């Protein structure tokens, strides 16, 4: 059997030689063709690959709500303070938390910097949640002193959305937790009996705010006034594309911005607010095509405000039945001195920076209307920007402070979308390069084929026998 195969190979080689094409030439031609095919295949992948979502994963199918996917370094929280893994300032981490579980993380603080630790739970779309479900945060010192605590619970609307906030250690304001020491962030998950028992993803981080220079004045908290806010009505509406998280939030400045939010989505926008300025945001939910007028969604739409360190400031919700409705948030004027205020909605507006506004449409709205809900954001930042307080260090690492470039760059485009756009440009360039290389390769192959010298086969080429092979075929390719 092996001898017959060898003879047939010799016969095929002789036939190729008689046509003026050697076996080696045939292999070179096949290799060149394969190269062209690979180049064209790469080009097809460049031009026709799937779209990427905000976090770099393939985009969801048509009509599927976009969701916040946790980012950062995996960090498994401990069950006790003794085993708490250390967090680093300015680093984002991700973990998971089960029903009734407490996850504990270690934080090392000095005796000068204020600190803010945030945690957000991200239940999957379609997850069952009920009143009281959520997470509770506590910052605690090594001696057991409670520095700060807060909770972020779902209300009676049963709408799955990102829930979370931040806890703080404030130097010069708090009466405890002022020493350099080891501290812990504890995240506890509460749950109702009828809720989904699956683990929730978590995203966590903490940042440090440097102290003021010695002798620097903290100033006085400005009067927020009592007048009811009015929406911005002048200006040409512009398009914005809300992100799915803080990191992908769309930057928007004073103006009118339009977007669409699907039922079950939470879209994030961020507004640059400088020292002494006050931000007011109206979120107008437009009419939509009603498919079932009998459906009532009590908290169908929601607007939530967060500080630059991801601390929850306030949120407002309203029913939505497909008819126009509006909710708004007006923040206190930004002042370093606000940290001493008794009202948390004021005390959390204590630094300049990007303030976040999240727009949520309840998933049950899909039972009442068809498609996405048109949203108009009326953003109004008023007041003259004032000088920043005299920090002893750079507060930018904590997200504190804005400048003229931040304001001018607030064009409604999320950072990830801009990166994706530049990435698409690079891929288009590579695609055209691959097409050009493939064309040149084809031409070179044609020229080589036509000009190659025609060589007669030597007797040795026809009659040389191949060495015996063991087995019944070529060795396996693993």
Short mmCIF file of C-alpha atoms in Angstrom, two decimals:
data_model
loop_
_atom_site.label_atom_id
_atom_site.label_comp_id
_atom_site.label_asym_id
_atom_site.label_seq_id
_atom_site.Cartn_x
_atom_site.Cartn_y
_atom_site.Cartn_z
CA UNK A 1 0.00 0.00 0.00
CA UNK A 2 2.80 2.41 0.87
CA UNK A 3 4.64 1.54 -2.38
CA UNK A 4 1.56 2.29 -4.49
CA UNK A 5 1.16 5.65 -2.76
CA UNK A 6 4.76 6.54 -3.49
CA UNK A 7 4.36 5.65 -7.14
CA UNK A 8 1.23 7.77 -7.43
CA UNK A 9 3.09 10.72 -5.91
CA UNK A 10 5.84 10.31 -8.45
CA UNK A 11 3.30 10.20 -11.27
CA UNK A 12 1.61 13.40 -10.05
CA UNK A 13 4.99 15.15 -9.84
CA UNK A 14 5.83 14.04 -13.37
CA UNK A 15 2.55 15.37 -14.69
CA UNK A 16 3.18 18.71 -13.00
CA UNK A 17 6.67 18.81 -14.46
CA UNK A 18 5.36 18.15 -17.96
CA UNK A 19 3.10 21.19 -17.57
CA UNK A 20 6.17 23.27 -16.72
CA UNK A 21 5.26 23.63 -13.07
CA UNK A 22 7.38 22.02 -10.38
CA UNK A 23 5.97 20.59 -7.18
CA UNK A 24 7.73 23.33 -5.21
CA UNK A 25 6.15 25.95 -7.45
CA UNK A 26 2.76 24.46 -6.82
CA UNK A 27 3.36 24.70 -3.08
CA UNK A 28 4.52 28.31 -3.40
CA UNK A 29 1.41 29.18 -5.34
CA UNK A 30 -0.80 27.54 -2.76
CA UNK A 31 0.99 29.40 0.03
CA UNK A 32 0.60 32.73 -1.76
CA UNK A 33 -3.09 32.07 -2.35
CA UNK A 34 -3.52 31.17 1.28
CA UNK A 35 -1.84 34.45 2.23
CA UNK A 36 -4.22 36.39 0.03
CA UNK A 37 -7.17 34.51 1.52
CA UNK A 38 -5.97 35.28 5.03
CA UNK A 39 -5.57 38.97 4.22
CA UNK A 40 -9.04 39.17 2.74
CA UNK A 41 -10.49 37.24 5.67
CA UNK A 42 -8.83 39.68 8.07
CA UNK A 43 -10.28 42.54 6.08
CA UNK A 44 -13.74 41.01 6.33
CA UNK A 45 -13.34 40.70 10.10
CA UNK A 46 -12.20 44.32 10.33
CA UNK A 47 -15.08 45.65 8.31
CA UNK A 48 -17.83 43.32 9.44
CA UNK A 49 -17.08 42.34 13.03
CA UNK A 50 -19.65 42.76 15.80
CA UNK A 51 -20.07 46.13 17.45
CA UNK A 52 -18.56 46.65 20.89
CA UNK A 53 -20.46 47.73 23.97
CA UNK A 54 -19.33 50.35 26.51
CA UNK A 55 -17.20 47.84 28.37
CA UNK A 56 -15.66 46.34 25.23
CA UNK A 57 -17.90 43.27 25.06
CA UNK A 58 -20.09 42.61 22.02
CA UNK A 59 -23.16 44.79 21.99
CA UNK A 60 -26.46 43.32 23.13
CA UNK A 61 -29.08 42.42 20.60
CA UNK A 62 -31.59 44.95 19.26
CA UNK A 63 -33.87 46.23 21.98
CA UNK A 64 -31.87 44.71 24.83
CA UNK A 65 -31.16 47.15 27.69
CA UNK A 66 -27.51 48.04 28.21
CA UNK A 67 -26.24 47.29 31.71
CA UNK A 68 -23.32 48.20 33.95
CA UNK A 69 -20.73 45.43 33.85
CA UNK A 70 -18.41 45.52 36.91
CA UNK A 71 -14.83 46.48 36.12
CA UNK A 72 -11.53 46.40 37.97
CA UNK A 73 -9.31 43.96 39.80
CA UNK A 74 -10.92 40.92 41.40
CA UNK A 75 -10.78 41.21 45.18
CA UNK A 76 -12.48 38.61 47.35
CA UNK A 77 -13.82 40.22 50.52
CA UNK A 78 -13.31 38.36 53.79
CA UNK A 79 -15.81 37.25 56.41
CA UNK A 80 -13.80 38.80 59.28
CA UNK A 81 -11.74 41.94 59.76
CA UNK A 82 -8.65 39.84 60.47
CA UNK A 83 -8.60 38.49 56.92
CA UNK A 84 -9.73 41.64 55.10
CA UNK A 85 -7.80 42.06 51.82
CA UNK A 86 -6.16 45.45 51.36
CA UNK A 87 -7.59 47.98 48.94
CA UNK A 88 -5.45 50.70 47.34
CA UNK A 89 -6.69 54.26 46.83
CA UNK A 90 -7.90 55.12 43.34
CA UNK A 91 -8.09 51.47 42.24
CA UNK A 92 -11.39 49.90 41.15
CA UNK A 93 -12.19 46.41 42.40
CA UNK A 94 -14.93 43.87 41.72
CA UNK A 95 -16.37 41.08 43.82
CA UNK A 96 -19.66 39.25 44.37
CA UNK A 97 -21.95 39.08 47.38
CA UNK A 98 -24.56 36.50 48.38
CA UNK A 99 -27.82 36.86 50.27
CA UNK A 100 -27.18 37.71 53.92
CA UNK A 101 -23.42 37.85 53.37
CA UNK A 102 -21.00 40.49 54.66
CA UNK A 103 -17.83 41.16 52.65
CA UNK A 104 -15.02 43.03 54.43
CA UNK A 105 -12.12 44.93 52.83
CA UNK A 106 -9.10 46.60 54.41
CA UNK A 107 -8.25 50.30 54.09
CA UNK A 108 -5.14 52.01 55.48
CA UNK A 109 -5.63 55.68 56.34
CA UNK A 110 -3.31 58.41 57.57
CA UNK A 111 -4.27 61.08 60.08
CA UNK A 112 -4.61 63.90 57.53
CA UNK A 113 -6.62 62.79 54.47
CA UNK A 114 -10.38 62.46 54.28
CA UNK A 115 -11.43 59.16 52.71
CA UNK A 116 -14.45 57.99 50.70
CA UNK A 117 -15.19 54.31 50.04
CA UNK A 118 -17.96 53.33 47.61
CA UNK A 119 -19.68 50.08 46.73
CA UNK A 120 -22.35 49.36 44.12
CA UNK A 121 -24.37 46.20 43.65
CA UNK A 122 -25.28 45.30 40.08
CA UNK A 123 -28.06 42.70 39.92
CA UNK A 124 -28.64 41.23 36.47
CA UNK A 125 -31.64 42.37 34.39
CA UNK A 126 -34.69 40.27 35.14
CA UNK A 127 -33.57 39.56 38.69
CA UNK A 128 -36.36 39.58 41.28
CA UNK A 129 -35.91 42.30 43.90
CA UNK A 130 -38.28 43.63 46.55
CA UNK A 131 -38.60 46.39 49.10
CA UNK A 132 -35.64 46.30 51.49
CA UNK A 133 -33.30 44.43 49.15
CA UNK A 134 -29.97 46.13 48.77
CA UNK A 135 -26.61 46.68 50.42
CA UNK A 136 -25.48 48.37 53.62
CA UNK A 137 -22.04 49.97 53.94
CA UNK A 138 -20.04 50.60 57.10
CA UNK A 139 -16.59 52.14 57.58
CA UNK A 140 -15.03 51.06 60.87
CA UNK A 141 -11.73 51.61 62.66
CA UNK A 142 -9.56 48.90 64.17
CA UNK A 143 -10.84 49.68 67.67
CA UNK A 144 -14.45 49.10 66.57
CA UNK A 145 -15.46 52.74 66.19
CA UNK A 146 -18.06 53.34 63.49
CA UNK A 147 -16.81 56.11 61.22
CA UNK A 148 -19.78 56.20 58.86
CA UNK A 149 -22.57 53.99 57.60
CA UNK A 150 -25.23 54.16 54.90
CA UNK A 151 -27.55 51.91 52.98
CA UNK A 152 -28.79 51.64 49.41
CA UNK A 153 -32.02 49.66 49.13
CA UNK A 154 -34.55 48.99 46.43
CA UNK A 155 -37.89 50.54 47.17
CA UNK A 156 -41.35 49.14 46.62
CA UNK A 157 -41.08 49.56 42.84
CA UNK A 158 -39.14 46.31 42.42
CA UNK A 159 -36.97 47.78 39.66
CA UNK A 160 -33.54 46.24 39.14
CA UNK A 161 -30.90 48.96 38.77
CA UNK A 162 -27.42 49.71 40.15
CA UNK A 163 -27.68 50.52 43.86
CA UNK A 164 -24.93 51.88 46.06
CA UNK A 165 -23.30 54.88 47.69
CA UNK A 166 -20.17 55.80 49.64
CA UNK A 167 -19.12 56.13 53.27
CA UNK A 168 -16.66 58.73 54.50
CA UNK A 169 -14.01 59.51 57.11
CA UNK A 170 -13.89 63.32 57.33
CA UNK A 171 -10.90 64.95 58.97
CA UNK A 172 -11.82 67.87 61.19
CA UNK A 173 -15.55 67.16 61.00
CA UNK A 174 -15.96 63.72 62.54
CA UNK A 175 -15.28 63.25 66.24
CA UNK A 176 -13.92 59.72 65.83
CA UNK A 177 -11.78 57.83 63.33
CA UNK A 178 -9.24 60.67 63.08
CA UNK A 179 -6.10 58.60 63.67
CA UNK A 180 -3.75 56.90 61.26
CA UNK A 181 -4.83 53.29 61.50
CA UNK A 182 -6.20 50.23 59.76
CA UNK A 183 -9.85 50.60 58.79
CA UNK A 184 -12.33 48.29 57.16
CA UNK A 185 -15.16 48.69 54.67
CA UNK A 186 -17.97 46.20 55.32
CA UNK A 187 -20.63 45.55 52.67
CA UNK A 188 -23.68 43.60 53.82
CA UNK A 189 -26.46 42.35 51.55
CA UNK A 190 -30.04 42.40 52.76
CA UNK A 191 -32.74 40.44 50.99
CA UNK A 192 -36.44 39.65 51.14
CA UNK A 193 -37.51 36.04 51.11
CA UNK A 194 -39.09 36.20 47.65
CA UNK A 195 -36.05 37.79 46.01
CA UNK A 196 -33.58 36.15 43.68
CA UNK A 197 -31.01 34.24 45.77
CA UNK A 198 -28.21 34.52 43.22
CA UNK A 199 -24.97 36.37 43.97
CA UNK A 200 -24.76 40.03 42.96
CA UNK A 201 -21.68 41.54 41.30
CA UNK A 202 -20.06 44.38 43.25
CA UNK A 203 -17.85 47.26 42.14
CA UNK A 204 -15.80 48.99 44.85
CA UNK A 205 -13.21 51.74 45.22
CA UNK A 206 -11.93 54.32 47.67
CA UNK A 207 -10.26 57.68 47.20
CA UNK A 208 -8.37 60.12 49.39
CA UNK A 209 -8.95 63.87 49.67
CA UNK A 210 -5.84 65.73 50.84
CA UNK A 211 -6.16 68.18 53.75
CA UNK A 212 -6.04 71.94 53.44
CA UNK A 213 -2.76 73.72 53.98
CA UNK A 214 -2.07 74.91 57.50
CA UNK A 215 -3.99 78.10 58.17
CA UNK A 216 -6.13 77.82 55.02
CA UNK A 217 -9.74 78.89 55.49
CA UNK A 218 -12.56 76.46 54.80
CA UNK A 219 -14.94 79.32 54.01
CA UNK A 220 -18.66 79.48 54.68
CA UNK A 221 -21.46 77.48 53.15
CA UNK A 222 -23.40 79.66 50.67
CA UNK A 223 -27.14 80.15 50.92
CA UNK A 224 -28.88 77.76 48.54
CA UNK A 225 -32.04 79.88 48.52
CA UNK A 226 -35.61 78.68 48.69
CA UNK A 227 -36.90 79.55 45.22
CA UNK A 228 -38.26 76.65 43.19
CA UNK A 229 -35.90 75.71 40.36
CA UNK A 230 -36.95 76.44 36.80
CA UNK A 231 -35.90 74.38 33.79
CA UNK A 232 -33.54 75.70 31.14
CA UNK A 233 -35.57 76.38 28.00
CA UNK A 234 -33.20 78.29 25.70
CA UNK A 235 -30.63 76.72 23.44
CA UNK A 236 -30.45 74.25 20.59
CA UNK A 237 -30.89 70.64 21.74
CA UNK A 238 -27.85 68.41 21.27
CA UNK A 239 -27.48 64.65 21.23
CA UNK A 240 -26.03 62.79 24.22
CA UNK A 241 -25.32 59.11 24.67
CA UNK A 242 -25.62 58.13 28.31
CA UNK A 243 -23.13 55.59 29.63
CA UNK A 244 -23.94 52.51 31.68
CA UNK A 245 -21.72 53.36 34.67
CA UNK A 246 -19.77 56.16 36.31
CA UNK A 247 -16.73 55.35 34.19
CA UNK A 248 -18.67 55.59 30.93
CA UNK A 249 -20.96 58.50 31.88
CA UNK A 250 -21.60 61.01 29.10
CA UNK A 251 -20.12 64.45 29.92
CA UNK A 252 -22.71 67.22 29.49
CA UNK A 253 -22.59 70.91 30.40
CA UNK A 254 -25.16 73.70 30.52
CA UNK A 255 -27.57 73.07 27.68
CA UNK A 256 -30.38 70.86 26.41
CA UNK A 257 -29.47 67.24 25.69
CA UNK A 258 -31.54 64.50 24.10
CA UNK A 259 -31.22 60.74 24.51
CA UNK A 260 -33.34 57.59 24.58
CA UNK A 261 -33.52 55.11 27.45
CA UNK A 262 -34.95 51.62 27.16
CA UNK A 263 -37.13 50.11 29.89
CA UNK A 264 -34.78 48.38 32.32
CA UNK A 265 -31.87 50.72 31.59
CA UNK A 266 -29.99 53.17 33.78
CA UNK A 267 -28.02 55.76 31.85
CA UNK A 268 -25.30 57.91 33.45
CA UNK A 269 -24.37 61.51 32.66
CA UNK A 270 -21.79 63.72 34.37
CA UNK A 271 -21.80 67.50 34.77
CA UNK A 272 -18.70 69.62 35.57
CA UNK A 273 -19.51 71.85 38.55
CA UNK A 274 -16.84 74.21 39.89
CA UNK A 275 -16.41 75.77 43.32
CA UNK A 276 -19.27 78.16 44.09
CA UNK A 277 -21.47 76.87 41.27
CA UNK A 278 -24.88 75.22 41.50
CA UNK A 279 -26.21 72.51 39.21
CA UNK A 280 -29.86 71.98 38.31
CA UNK A 281 -30.95 69.10 36.09
CA UNK A 282 -34.46 68.51 34.77
CA UNK A 283 -35.12 65.15 33.14
CA UNK A 284 -38.13 65.38 30.82
CA UNK A 285 -39.56 62.03 29.77
CA UNK A 286 -41.40 62.41 26.49
CA UNK A 287 -44.56 60.74 25.28
CA UNK A 288 -44.16 57.30 23.77
CA UNK A 289 -46.37 54.92 21.80
CA UNK A 290 -48.76 53.38 24.33
CA UNK A 291 -49.44 49.68 23.88
CA UNK A 292 -51.47 49.04 27.06
CA UNK A 293 -53.15 51.96 28.80
CA UNK A 294 -54.22 49.74 31.72
CA UNK A 295 -50.63 49.29 32.96
CA UNK A 296 -49.62 51.51 35.88
CA UNK A 297 -45.95 51.88 36.86
CA UNK A 298 -45.75 53.94 40.05
CA UNK A 299 -42.02 54.69 39.87
CA UNK A 300 -41.68 54.36 36.14
CA UNK A 301 -38.91 56.94 35.74
CA UNK A 302 -36.18 58.07 38.12
CA UNK A 303 -33.40 60.67 38.34
CA UNK A 304 -30.55 60.08 40.83
CA UNK A 305 -27.72 62.45 41.75
CA UNK A 306 -24.26 61.36 42.96
CA UNK A 307 -21.18 63.28 44.12
CA UNK A 308 -17.75 63.06 42.44
CA UNK A 309 -16.81 60.28 44.89
CA UNK A 310 -19.98 58.29 44.00
CA UNK A 311 -21.85 59.22 47.16
CA UNK A 312 -25.62 59.22 46.75
CA UNK A 313 -27.02 62.74 47.12
CA UNK A 314 -30.70 62.34 46.30
CA UNK A 315 -33.14 60.73 43.89
CA UNK A 316 -36.61 61.46 42.59
CA UNK A 317 -39.08 59.12 40.88
CA UNK A 318 -42.43 59.57 39.13
CA UNK A 319 -45.07 57.39 37.55
CA UNK A 320 -44.92 56.98 33.79
CA UNK A 321 -47.74 55.79 31.55
CA UNK A 322 -46.49 56.99 28.18
CA UNK A 323 -47.53 60.61 28.72
CA UNK A 324 -44.92 63.35 29.24
CA UNK A 325 -43.58 63.74 32.77
CA UNK A 326 -40.55 65.36 34.40
CA UNK A 327 -38.37 64.97 37.49
CA UNK A 328 -35.52 67.21 38.62
CA UNK A 329 -32.61 67.56 41.02
CA UNK A 330 -31.11 70.82 42.21
CA UNK A 331 -27.85 70.57 44.13
CA UNK A 332 -26.61 72.98 46.76
CA UNK A 333 -23.91 75.45 45.65
CA UNK A 334 -20.51 73.73 45.85
CA UNK A 335 -18.53 74.66 48.95
CA UNK A 336 -15.80 73.05 51.02
CA UNK A 337 -17.70 74.22 54.12
CA UNK A 338 -20.76 72.15 53.18
CA UNK A 339 -19.17 69.12 54.84
CA UNK A 340 -20.25 70.44 58.22
CA UNK A 341 -23.93 70.77 57.21
CA UNK A 342 -26.54 68.63 58.96
CA UNK A 343 -28.48 68.02 55.74
CA UNK A 344 -26.78 65.18 53.86
CA UNK A 345 -28.05 66.55 50.52
CA UNK A 346 -25.94 69.64 51.29
CA UNK A 347 -22.96 68.08 53.07
CA UNK A 348 -22.27 65.78 50.13
CA UNK A 349 -21.88 68.72 47.75
CA UNK A 350 -18.55 69.65 49.31
CA UNK A 351 -16.14 69.72 46.40
CA UNK A 352 -15.92 70.77 42.77
CA UNK A 353 -15.85 67.95 40.25
CA UNK A 354 -18.00 65.81 38.00
CA UNK A 355 -21.45 65.33 39.49
CA UNK A 356 -23.29 62.30 38.17
CA UNK A 357 -26.96 62.05 37.21
CA UNK A 358 -28.45 58.64 36.49
CA UNK A 359 -31.67 58.27 34.49
CA UNK A 360 -33.62 55.04 35.03
CA UNK A 361 -36.67 53.69 33.23
CA UNK A 362 -38.48 50.91 35.10
CA UNK A 363 -38.48 47.57 33.21
CA UNK A 364 -42.29 47.33 33.57
CA UNK A 365 -42.61 50.41 31.36
CA UNK A 366 -42.10 47.96 28.49
CA UNK A 367 -45.58 46.62 29.27
CA UNK A 368 -47.12 50.06 28.74
CA UNK A 369 -45.19 51.57 25.83
CA UNK A 370 -43.29 50.41 22.79
CA UNK A 371 -39.53 50.91 22.45
CA UNK A 372 -37.23 53.38 24.16
CA UNK A 373 -38.45 56.43 26.06
CA UNK A 374 -37.19 59.77 24.65
CA UNK A 375 -35.48 61.81 27.38
CA UNK A 376 -34.51 65.48 27.39
CA UNK A 377 -31.97 66.63 29.98
CA UNK A 378 -32.03 70.34 30.78
CA UNK A 379 -28.70 71.02 32.47
CA UNK A 380 -28.11 74.41 34.06
CA UNK A 381 -24.91 75.22 35.97
CA UNK A 382 -25.14 78.72 37.43
CA UNK A 383 -22.85 80.98 39.42
CA UNK A 384 -19.33 82.23 38.84
CA UNK A 385 -16.53 79.75 39.41
CA UNK A 386 -14.50 80.55 42.51
CA UNK A 387 -10.94 79.72 43.50
CA UNK A 388 -10.34 76.29 44.95
CA UNK A 389 -9.41 76.01 48.61
CA UNK A 390 -5.72 75.71 49.36
CA UNK A 391 -5.18 71.95 49.40
CA UNK A 392 -1.91 70.59 50.75
CA UNK A 393 -1.88 68.03 47.94
CA UNK A 394 -3.45 67.35 44.56
CA UNK A 395 -7.12 66.35 44.92
CA UNK A 396 -7.50 65.28 41.27
CA UNK A 397 -6.75 61.65 42.11
CA UNK A 398 -10.01 61.67 44.09
CA UNK A 399 -11.92 63.21 41.18
CA UNK A 400 -12.07 66.59 42.91
CA UNK A 401 -11.89 69.73 40.78
CA UNK A 402 -12.69 70.67 37.18
CA UNK A 403 -11.12 73.05 34.70
CA UNK A 404 -12.00 74.88 31.49
CA UNK A 405 -10.97 71.89 29.40
CA UNK A 406 -13.45 69.65 31.22
CA UNK A 407 -16.25 72.09 30.45
CA UNK A 408 -15.33 72.52 26.78
CA UNK A 409 -15.00 68.74 26.30
CA UNK A 410 -18.46 68.01 27.75
CA UNK A 411 -20.06 67.22 24.39
CA UNK A 412 -22.39 64.36 25.33
CA UNK A 413 -20.06 61.63 24.06
CA UNK A 414 -18.97 59.00 26.60
CA UNK A 415 -15.24 58.43 26.90
CA UNK A 416 -15.64 54.79 25.85
CA UNK A 417 -17.53 55.79 22.71
CA UNK A 418 -14.74 58.18 21.75
CA UNK A 419 -12.18 55.42 22.32
CA UNK A 420 -14.27 53.06 20.25
CA UNK A 421 -14.42 55.64 17.47
CA UNK A 422 -10.66 56.01 17.37
CA UNK A 423 -10.34 52.24 17.54
CA UNK A 424 -12.69 51.87 14.58
CA UNK A 425 -10.57 54.36 12.63
CA UNK A 426 -7.49 52.31 13.38
CA UNK A 427 -9.25 49.12 12.33
CA UNK A 428 -10.44 50.76 9.12
CA UNK A 429 -6.86 51.77 8.39
CA UNK A 430 -5.67 48.21 8.96
CA UNK A 431 -8.47 46.96 6.77
CA UNK A 432 -7.43 49.14 3.85
CA UNK A 433 -3.82 48.15 4.45
CA UNK A 434 -4.79 44.47 4.32
CA UNK A 435 -6.73 45.06 1.10
CA UNK A 436 -3.77 46.82 -0.48
CA UNK A 437 -1.37 44.10 0.63
CA UNK A 438 -3.68 41.42 -0.75
CA UNK A 439 -3.91 43.17 -4.12
CA UNK A 440 -0.13 43.50 -4.37
CA UNK A 441 0.27 39.84 -3.43
CA UNK A 442 -2.17 38.72 -6.11
CA UNK A 443 -0.36 40.76 -8.77
CA UNK A 444 3.02 39.42 -7.68
CA UNK A 445 1.70 35.87 -7.80
CA UNK A 446 0.35 36.38 -11.32
CA UNK A 447 3.63 37.85 -12.58
CA UNK A 448 5.65 35.08 -10.98
CA UNK A 449 3.34 32.42 -12.46
CA UNK A 450 3.62 33.81 -16.00
CA UNK A 451 7.38 34.43 -15.98
CA UNK A 452 8.60 31.35 -14.10
CA UNK A 453 10.98 29.23 -16.31
CA UNK A 454 9.43 26.05 -17.49
CA UNK A 455 11.66 23.19 -16.41
CA UNK A 456 11.49 19.64 -17.70
CA UNK A 457 11.21 16.96 -15.10
CA UNK A 458 14.33 14.94 -14.47
CA UNK A 459 14.08 11.18 -14.34
CA UNK A 460 14.92 11.33 -10.68
CA UNK A 461 11.87 13.52 -10.11
CA UNK A 462 9.63 10.86 -11.68
CA UNK A 463 11.08 7.65 -10.36
CA UNK A 464 12.45 8.58 -6.90
CA UNK A 465 10.63 6.57 -4.27
CA UNK A 466 9.53 8.12 -0.99
CA UNK A 467 10.77 6.41 2.19
CA UNK A 468 8.36 4.02 3.87
CA UNK A 469 5.97 5.51 6.41
CA UNK A 470 4.78 3.84 9.53
CA UNK A 471 1.07 3.64 10.23
CA UNK A 472 -1.80 4.32 7.86
CA UNK A 473 -1.49 8.08 7.36
CA UNK A 474 0.25 11.27 8.37
CA UNK A 475 0.95 11.95 12.03
CA UNK A 476 -1.95 13.62 13.83
CA UNK A 477 -1.99 17.41 14.09
CA UNK A 478 -2.94 18.30 17.69
#
